[in-house]
Coordinates of C-alpha atoms in Angstrom, one line a residue:
Chain A
M1 CA 127.8 86.0 80.8
P2 CA 125.5 85.1 83.8
S3 CA 122.0 84.1 82.7
R4 CA 120.2 86.9 84.5
F5 CA 122.7 89.6 83.3
R6 CA 122.3 88.4 79.8
S7 CA 118.5 88.3 80.0
N8 CA 118.4 91.9 81.3
L9 CA 120.8 93.2 78.7
V10 CA 119.3 91.4 75.7
N11 CA 115.7 92.2 76.8
S12 CA 116.5 95.9 77.0
C13 CA 118.8 96.6 74.1
T14 CA 116.3 96.3 71.3
G15 CA 114.4 99.4 72.4
Y16 CA 111.0 100.1 73.9
K17 CA 108.2 97.6 73.8
S18 CA 104.5 97.8 74.1
C19 CA 102.8 97.2 77.5
N20 CA 99.5 95.3 77.5
L21 CA 97.3 93.0 79.5
L22 CA 95.9 90.0 77.7
G23 CA 92.5 88.9 78.9
T24 CA 91.1 85.4 78.3
I25 CA 88.5 83.1 79.7
A26 CA 88.6 79.3 80.2
A27 CA 85.8 76.9 79.3
D28 CA 84.9 76.7 83.0
G29 CA 84.5 80.5 83.2
T30 CA 87.8 81.2 85.0
E31 CA 89.1 84.5 83.7
N32 CA 92.8 85.0 83.1
L33 CA 94.8 88.2 82.9
A34 CA 98.5 88.4 82.1
I35 CA 100.9 91.2 81.3
F36 CA 102.8 91.0 77.9
N37 CA 105.5 93.3 76.5
S38 CA 105.6 91.5 73.2
V39 CA 102.4 92.7 71.4
I40 CA 103.3 94.0 68.0
H41 CA 101.6 95.4 64.9
I42 CA 101.5 92.9 62.0
G43 CA 99.4 94.6 59.4
S44 CA 96.5 96.9 58.8
N45 CA 94.5 95.2 56.1
P46 CA 93.5 92.7 57.3
P47 CA 94.0 94.2 60.8
L48 CA 96.4 91.9 62.6
L49 CA 98.5 91.9 65.7
G50 CA 100.9 89.4 67.1
F51 CA 102.6 88.5 70.4
V52 CA 105.5 86.3 71.3
L53 CA 104.9 83.5 73.8
R54 CA 107.8 81.8 75.6
P55 CA 107.9 78.0 75.4
L56 CA 106.8 77.4 79.1
T57 CA 105.8 80.3 81.3
V58 CA 103.1 81.4 83.6
K59 CA 101.4 82.8 80.5
R60 CA 100.5 79.3 79.3
D61 CA 97.0 79.9 80.8
S62 CA 96.4 82.8 78.4
Y63 CA 97.5 80.6 75.5
E64 CA 95.4 77.6 76.4
N65 CA 92.3 79.8 76.9
L66 CA 92.7 81.7 73.6
K67 CA 93.3 78.5 71.7
A68 CA 90.3 76.9 73.2
Q69 CA 87.9 79.8 73.0
G70 CA 89.4 81.5 70.0
Y71 CA 89.3 85.0 71.5
F72 CA 91.4 87.3 73.6
T73 CA 91.6 91.0 74.5
V74 CA 94.6 93.4 74.5
N75 CA 94.3 96.2 77.1
H76 CA 96.8 99.1 77.4
V77 CA 98.6 99.5 80.7
H78 CA 98.7 103.1 82.1
E79 CA 100.4 104.5 85.2
A80 CA 97.4 104.2 87.5
I81 CA 97.2 100.4 87.0
L82 CA 100.9 99.6 86.7
F83 CA 101.3 97.8 90.0
S84 CA 98.2 95.7 89.4
A85 CA 99.2 95.0 85.8
H86 CA 102.8 93.9 86.9
Q87 CA 101.3 91.7 89.7
T88 CA 99.4 89.6 87.1
S89 CA 102.8 88.0 86.3
A90 CA 102.9 86.3 89.8
K91 CA 102.5 82.6 89.6
Y92 CA 99.2 82.1 91.4
E93 CA 98.4 78.5 92.2
G94 CA 95.2 76.8 91.1
E95 CA 92.2 78.4 89.5
I96 CA 92.4 81.9 90.9
S97 CA 91.7 84.7 88.4
E98 CA 94.3 87.4 88.2
F99 CA 91.5 89.9 88.0
A100 CA 90.4 89.0 91.5
Q101 CA 94.0 88.9 92.8
T102 CA 95.0 92.3 91.5
G103 CA 91.8 94.2 91.8
L104 CA 91.3 94.8 88.1
T105 CA 87.8 94.5 86.8
P106 CA 86.6 92.2 84.0
E107 CA 84.3 93.9 81.5
Y108 CA 82.3 92.3 78.7
M109 CA 81.4 94.5 75.7
N110 CA 79.4 94.1 72.5
D111 CA 79.0 90.3 72.9
F112 CA 82.8 89.8 72.8
S113 CA 83.6 86.5 74.5
A114 CA 86.8 87.4 76.3
P115 CA 87.0 89.8 79.2
Y116 CA 88.4 93.4 78.7
V117 CA 90.0 95.3 81.6
K118 CA 87.6 98.0 82.6
E119 CA 90.4 100.3 84.0
S120 CA 92.3 100.3 80.7
T121 CA 91.7 103.2 78.3
I122 CA 92.5 101.6 75.0
K123 CA 91.4 98.0 74.3
I124 CA 91.3 95.6 71.4
G125 CA 89.4 92.5 70.9
C126 CA 91.0 89.7 68.8
R127 CA 90.2 86.4 67.3
Y128 CA 93.0 83.8 67.3
E129 CA 94.2 83.5 63.7
N130 CA 97.4 81.4 63.5
E131 CA 100.7 80.8 65.1
Y132 CA 104.3 80.4 64.0
N133 CA 106.8 78.3 65.8
I134 CA 110.2 80.1 66.0
K135 CA 112.4 77.1 65.9
E136 CA 115.5 78.9 66.9
N137 CA 114.3 79.1 70.5
G138 CA 110.9 77.3 70.6
C139 CA 108.9 80.5 71.1
L140 CA 105.6 81.0 69.4
L141 CA 104.4 84.0 67.4
V142 CA 100.7 84.1 67.9
I143 CA 98.7 86.1 65.3
G144 CA 95.3 87.7 66.2
R145 CA 92.8 89.3 63.9
I146 CA 91.5 92.6 65.4
Q147 CA 87.7 92.6 65.7
Q148 CA 87.0 95.4 68.0
I149 CA 88.9 98.6 69.0
Y150 CA 88.0 100.9 71.8
V151 CA 89.6 104.4 71.9
P152 CA 88.2 107.4 73.7
E153 CA 87.2 110.0 71.0
E154 CA 89.5 112.7 72.4
M155 CA 92.6 110.6 71.9
Q156 CA 92.0 109.9 68.2
H157 CA 92.9 112.4 65.5
K158 CA 90.8 113.0 62.4
D159 CA 93.0 110.9 60.3
G160 CA 92.6 107.8 62.5
W161 CA 95.9 108.1 64.5
V162 CA 95.7 107.5 68.2
Q163 CA 97.8 109.7 70.4
L164 CA 99.0 107.3 73.0
D165 CA 100.4 109.8 75.5
K166 CA 96.8 111.2 76.0
A167 CA 95.9 107.7 77.4
R168 CA 99.1 107.7 79.5
T169 CA 99.9 104.4 77.9
L170 CA 103.2 102.9 79.2
A171 CA 106.2 101.4 77.3
C172 CA 108.3 98.6 78.6
N173 CA 112.1 98.9 79.1
G174 CA 113.4 95.3 79.3
L175 CA 111.7 92.8 81.5
D176 CA 110.7 94.9 84.5
G177 CA 111.2 98.6 83.6
Y178 CA 108.2 100.8 82.8
A179 CA 108.4 104.2 81.2
L180 CA 105.9 106.9 80.3
P181 CA 106.4 108.4 76.8
K182 CA 105.6 111.9 75.8
L183 CA 104.9 112.8 72.2
L184 CA 107.6 114.8 70.4
S185 CA 106.0 115.1 67.0
R186 CA 104.5 113.5 64.0
L187 CA 106.5 113.8 60.9
A188 CA 105.1 114.1 57.3
Y189 CA 105.7 111.4 54.8
A190 CA 109.3 111.7 53.8
R191 CA 110.2 112.6 50.2
P192 CA 113.7 112.7 48.6
H193 CA 115.4 116.1 48.6
Q194 CA 112.8 117.7 50.9
E195 CA 113.5 118.7 54.5
P196 CA 111.5 116.6 57.0
K197 CA 108.4 118.4 58.1
V198 CA 106.4 118.2 61.3
L199 CA 102.7 117.4 60.7
P200 CA 100.3 120.1 61.9
D201 CA 98.1 118.9 64.8
A202 CA 95.0 117.7 62.9
H203 CA 93.2 116.7 66.1
Chain B
M1 CA 87.0 102.6 56.7
P2 CA 89.3 104.6 54.4
S3 CA 92.6 102.9 53.9
R4 CA 94.8 105.7 55.4
F5 CA 92.5 106.1 58.4
R6 CA 92.6 102.3 59.0
S7 CA 96.3 102.2 58.7
N8 CA 96.8 105.1 61.2
L9 CA 94.4 103.5 63.7
V10 CA 95.7 99.9 63.5
N11 CA 99.3 101.0 63.5
S12 CA 98.9 103.1 66.7
C13 CA 96.4 101.0 68.7
T14 CA 98.8 98.2 69.8
G15 CA 101.0 100.5 71.9
Y16 CA 104.5 101.8 71.6
K17 CA 107.0 100.3 69.3
S18 CA 110.8 100.4 69.1
C19 CA 112.5 103.0 66.9
N20 CA 115.7 101.8 65.1
L21 CA 117.8 102.4 62.0
L22 CA 118.9 99.2 60.2
G23 CA 122.3 99.5 58.5
T24 CA 123.3 97.2 55.7
I25 CA 125.8 97.2 52.8
A26 CA 125.4 95.8 49.2
A27 CA 127.9 93.7 47.4
D28 CA 129.0 96.7 45.5
G29 CA 129.8 98.6 48.7
T30 CA 126.6 100.8 48.6
E31 CA 125.5 101.4 52.2
N32 CA 121.9 101.4 53.1
L33 CA 120.1 102.8 56.1
A34 CA 116.3 102.5 56.9
I35 CA 114.1 103.3 59.8
F36 CA 112.1 100.4 61.3
N37 CA 109.5 100.5 64.0
S38 CA 109.1 96.7 64.2
V39 CA 112.3 95.5 65.8
I40 CA 111.4 93.1 68.7
H41 CA 113.1 91.0 71.3
I42 CA 112.8 87.3 70.4
G43 CA 114.9 85.6 73.1
S44 CA 118.0 86.0 75.3
N45 CA 119.7 82.6 74.9
P46 CA 120.5 82.4 72.1
P47 CA 120.3 86.2 71.8
L48 CA 117.8 86.9 69.1
L49 CA 115.9 89.8 67.7
G50 CA 113.3 90.0 64.9
F51 CA 111.7 92.6 62.7
V52 CA 108.7 92.6 60.4
L53 CA 109.2 93.4 56.8
R54 CA 106.3 94.4 54.5
P55 CA 105.9 92.5 51.3
L56 CA 107.0 95.3 49.0
T57 CA 108.4 98.5 50.4
V58 CA 111.3 100.9 50.2
K59 CA 113.0 98.7 52.8
R60 CA 113.6 95.9 50.3
D61 CA 117.1 97.2 49.9
S62 CA 117.8 96.4 53.5
Y63 CA 116.4 92.9 53.1
E64 CA 118.4 92.2 49.9
N65 CA 121.6 93.4 51.5
L66 CA 121.2 91.5 54.7
K67 CA 120.3 88.3 52.9
A68 CA 123.2 88.6 50.5
Q69 CA 125.8 89.7 53.1
G70 CA 124.4 87.9 56.1
Y71 CA 124.8 90.9 58.5
F72 CA 122.9 94.0 59.6
T73 CA 123.1 96.5 62.4
V74 CA 120.3 97.9 64.6
N75 CA 120.9 101.5 65.9
H76 CA 118.7 103.3 68.3
V77 CA 117.1 106.6 67.2
H78 CA 117.3 109.5 69.7
E79 CA 115.9 113.0 69.5
A80 CA 119.0 114.7 68.0
I81 CA 118.9 112.4 64.9
L82 CA 115.1 112.0 64.6
F83 CA 114.7 114.1 61.4
S84 CA 117.6 112.4 59.7
A85 CA 116.3 109.0 60.8
H86 CA 112.8 109.6 59.5
Q87 CA 114.2 111.0 56.2
T88 CA 115.8 107.5 55.5
S89 CA 112.2 106.4 54.6
A90 CA 112.2 108.6 51.5
K91 CA 112.3 106.7 48.3
Y92 CA 115.6 107.8 46.8
E93 CA 116.2 106.7 43.2
G94 CA 119.2 104.7 42.2
E95 CA 122.2 103.8 44.2
I96 CA 122.4 106.7 46.6
S97 CA 123.2 105.8 50.2
E98 CA 120.7 107.1 52.8
F99 CA 123.8 107.8 55.0
A100 CA 125.0 110.5 52.5
Q101 CA 121.4 111.7 51.9
T102 CA 120.6 112.3 55.6
G103 CA 124.0 113.3 57.0
L104 CA 124.3 110.2 59.3
T105 CA 127.8 108.7 59.5
P106 CA 128.6 105.0 58.7
E107 CA 130.9 103.4 61.2
Y108 CA 132.6 100.1 61.1
M109 CA 133.6 98.5 64.4
N110 CA 135.4 95.3 65.4
D111 CA 135.5 93.8 62.0
F112 CA 131.7 93.8 61.7
S113 CA 130.7 93.7 58.1
A114 CA 127.7 96.0 58.2
P115 CA 127.8 99.8 58.9
Y116 CA 126.7 101.1 62.3
V117 CA 125.3 104.6 62.7
K118 CA 128.0 106.7 64.5
E119 CA 125.5 109.1 65.9
S120 CA 123.4 106.4 67.6
T121 CA 124.1 105.7 71.3
I122 CA 123.0 102.0 71.5
K123 CA 123.9 99.7 68.6
I124 CA 123.6 96.0 67.9
G125 CA 125.3 93.9 65.3
C126 CA 123.3 90.9 64.0
R127 CA 123.8 87.9 61.7
Y128 CA 120.8 86.9 59.6
E129 CA 119.4 83.7 61.0
N130 CA 116.1 82.8 59.5
E131 CA 112.8 84.2 58.3
Y132 CA 109.1 83.3 58.6
N133 CA 106.5 84.1 56.1
I134 CA 103.4 85.4 57.7
K135 CA 100.9 84.0 55.3
E136 CA 98.0 86.1 56.5
N137 CA 99.4 89.2 54.9
G138 CA 102.6 88.2 53.2
C139 CA 104.9 90.0 55.7
L140 CA 108.2 88.5 56.7
L141 CA 109.4 88.1 60.3
V142 CA 113.2 88.2 59.9
I143 CA 115.2 86.7 62.8
G144 CA 118.7 88.0 63.6
R145 CA 121.3 86.6 66.0
I146 CA 122.9 89.3 68.1
Q147 CA 126.7 89.2 67.8
Q148 CA 127.8 92.6 69.2
I149 CA 126.1 95.1 71.5
Y150 CA 127.4 98.6 72.2
V151 CA 126.0 100.4 75.3
P152 CA 127.7 103.3 77.0
E153 CA 128.8 102.1 80.5
E154 CA 126.8 104.8 82.3
M155 CA 123.5 103.6 80.8
Q156 CA 123.9 100.0 82.0
H157 CA 123.1 98.8 85.5
K158 CA 125.1 96.3 87.4
D159 CA 122.6 93.5 86.7
G160 CA 122.9 94.1 82.9
W161 CA 119.7 96.1 82.4
V162 CA 120.0 99.1 80.1
Q163 CA 118.2 102.2 81.1
L164 CA 116.9 103.5 77.7
D165 CA 115.9 107.0 78.8
K166 CA 119.5 107.8 79.6
A167 CA 120.2 107.3 75.9
R168 CA 117.1 109.4 75.1
T169 CA 116.0 106.5 72.9
L170 CA 112.7 107.2 71.2
A171 CA 109.6 105.1 70.9
C172 CA 107.2 105.1 67.9
N173 CA 103.5 105.9 68.1
G174 CA 102.0 104.5 64.9
L175 CA 103.5 105.1 61.5
D176 CA 104.8 108.7 62.0
G177 CA 104.6 109.7 65.6
Y178 CA 107.8 109.8 67.8
A179 CA 107.7 109.9 71.6
L180 CA 110.4 110.3 74.3
P181 CA 109.8 108.0 77.2
K182 CA 110.9 108.7 80.8
L183 CA 111.5 105.8 83.2
L184 CA 108.9 105.5 86.0
S185 CA 110.3 102.5 87.8
R186 CA 111.6 99.0 87.7
L187 CA 109.4 96.5 89.6
A188 CA 110.7 93.5 91.5
Y189 CA 109.8 90.0 90.3
A190 CA 106.1 89.5 91.2
R191 CA 105.1 86.9 93.8
P192 CA 101.6 85.8 94.8
H193 CA 100.1 87.5 97.9
Q194 CA 102.9 90.1 98.1
E195 CA 102.6 93.7 97.2
P196 CA 104.5 94.8 94.1
K197 CA 107.8 96.4 95.0
V198 CA 109.9 99.0 93.2
L199 CA 113.5 97.8 92.6
P200 CA 116.1 99.9 94.3
D201 CA 118.4 101.7 91.8
A202 CA 121.3 99.3 91.5
H203 CA 123.1 101.5 89.0

């Protein structure tokens, strides 16, 4: 199988992925922004997320910054910033910030020492926690501990759940496809020998 | 923060997740099926996927089976099987197969020794490869090596990419929300100082 064909197939066959911008800052103050489709939920208590980093990619700046500074931000991509978000994956030479290159705006909030993306609707501030080397292919699973979460009030339900389609958050389909999901329903906790039930809208 | 509120918030704030059914079989022939929202792409060469397993959950059957037999299947959830797929998370007592309980059909193809879901459109057969203990919360990242992929021809583009909305594959929003994504566009490989471009449909 040709390498590009294989990459497209294997990257798209596992289902939809999250679509986020990782914001970091270097010791010299240079801000970095990079699109990632590998951010995942790891656990709620303690609140942890993870993302997979390829052995050698343009995203190495993000990794070096978050290791050195200890902090990074995760910012949802929505339709209006899709082109700018995708453009952060271009390999810019030298010390040029992807914020400046793509027109996205760095934003510092509540003394958090990594830049958020002002244009994003849902944003998370994380402290670097640990990393695991996936020896099968040399990738790294980086674990971050969530320290700050920003969600507009009208997108969060009374029970804490965030309705992502209200933020028009995108999902990734493979390496380069972007899709807009629409909520079908929330389902009640499943119990044996009971029909599945749709949760009433508790917003 | 109350535990359920925290769990809903943290599970939904990282963005969309994949939505898959894992099929396994025990040594005594009992088939097991369980919904997972944590299946992720790990790498293309070798073709690897992963999923996160909580320390002690109903999904332990899947884990014991795939460790013992060495194989498992990953089957996309689409709208028509959503209720049955969600119902696999109910805690059935004893040796009752979730296939029988939910009306989904086990299917064996090309000598693969774990059951696929006949009603799923996109399916992957994996061999257990390795696991990593995430010591921060005791979760396991299980790594599988992809051995078989089934994708209907009309859903795959010439360059290998699989257009997931043609399969009506769902995405998960948090623990219990299900969303149907619609493709916006595929974007061309990003290059510095060039405007982002939409890829022509090479289907």
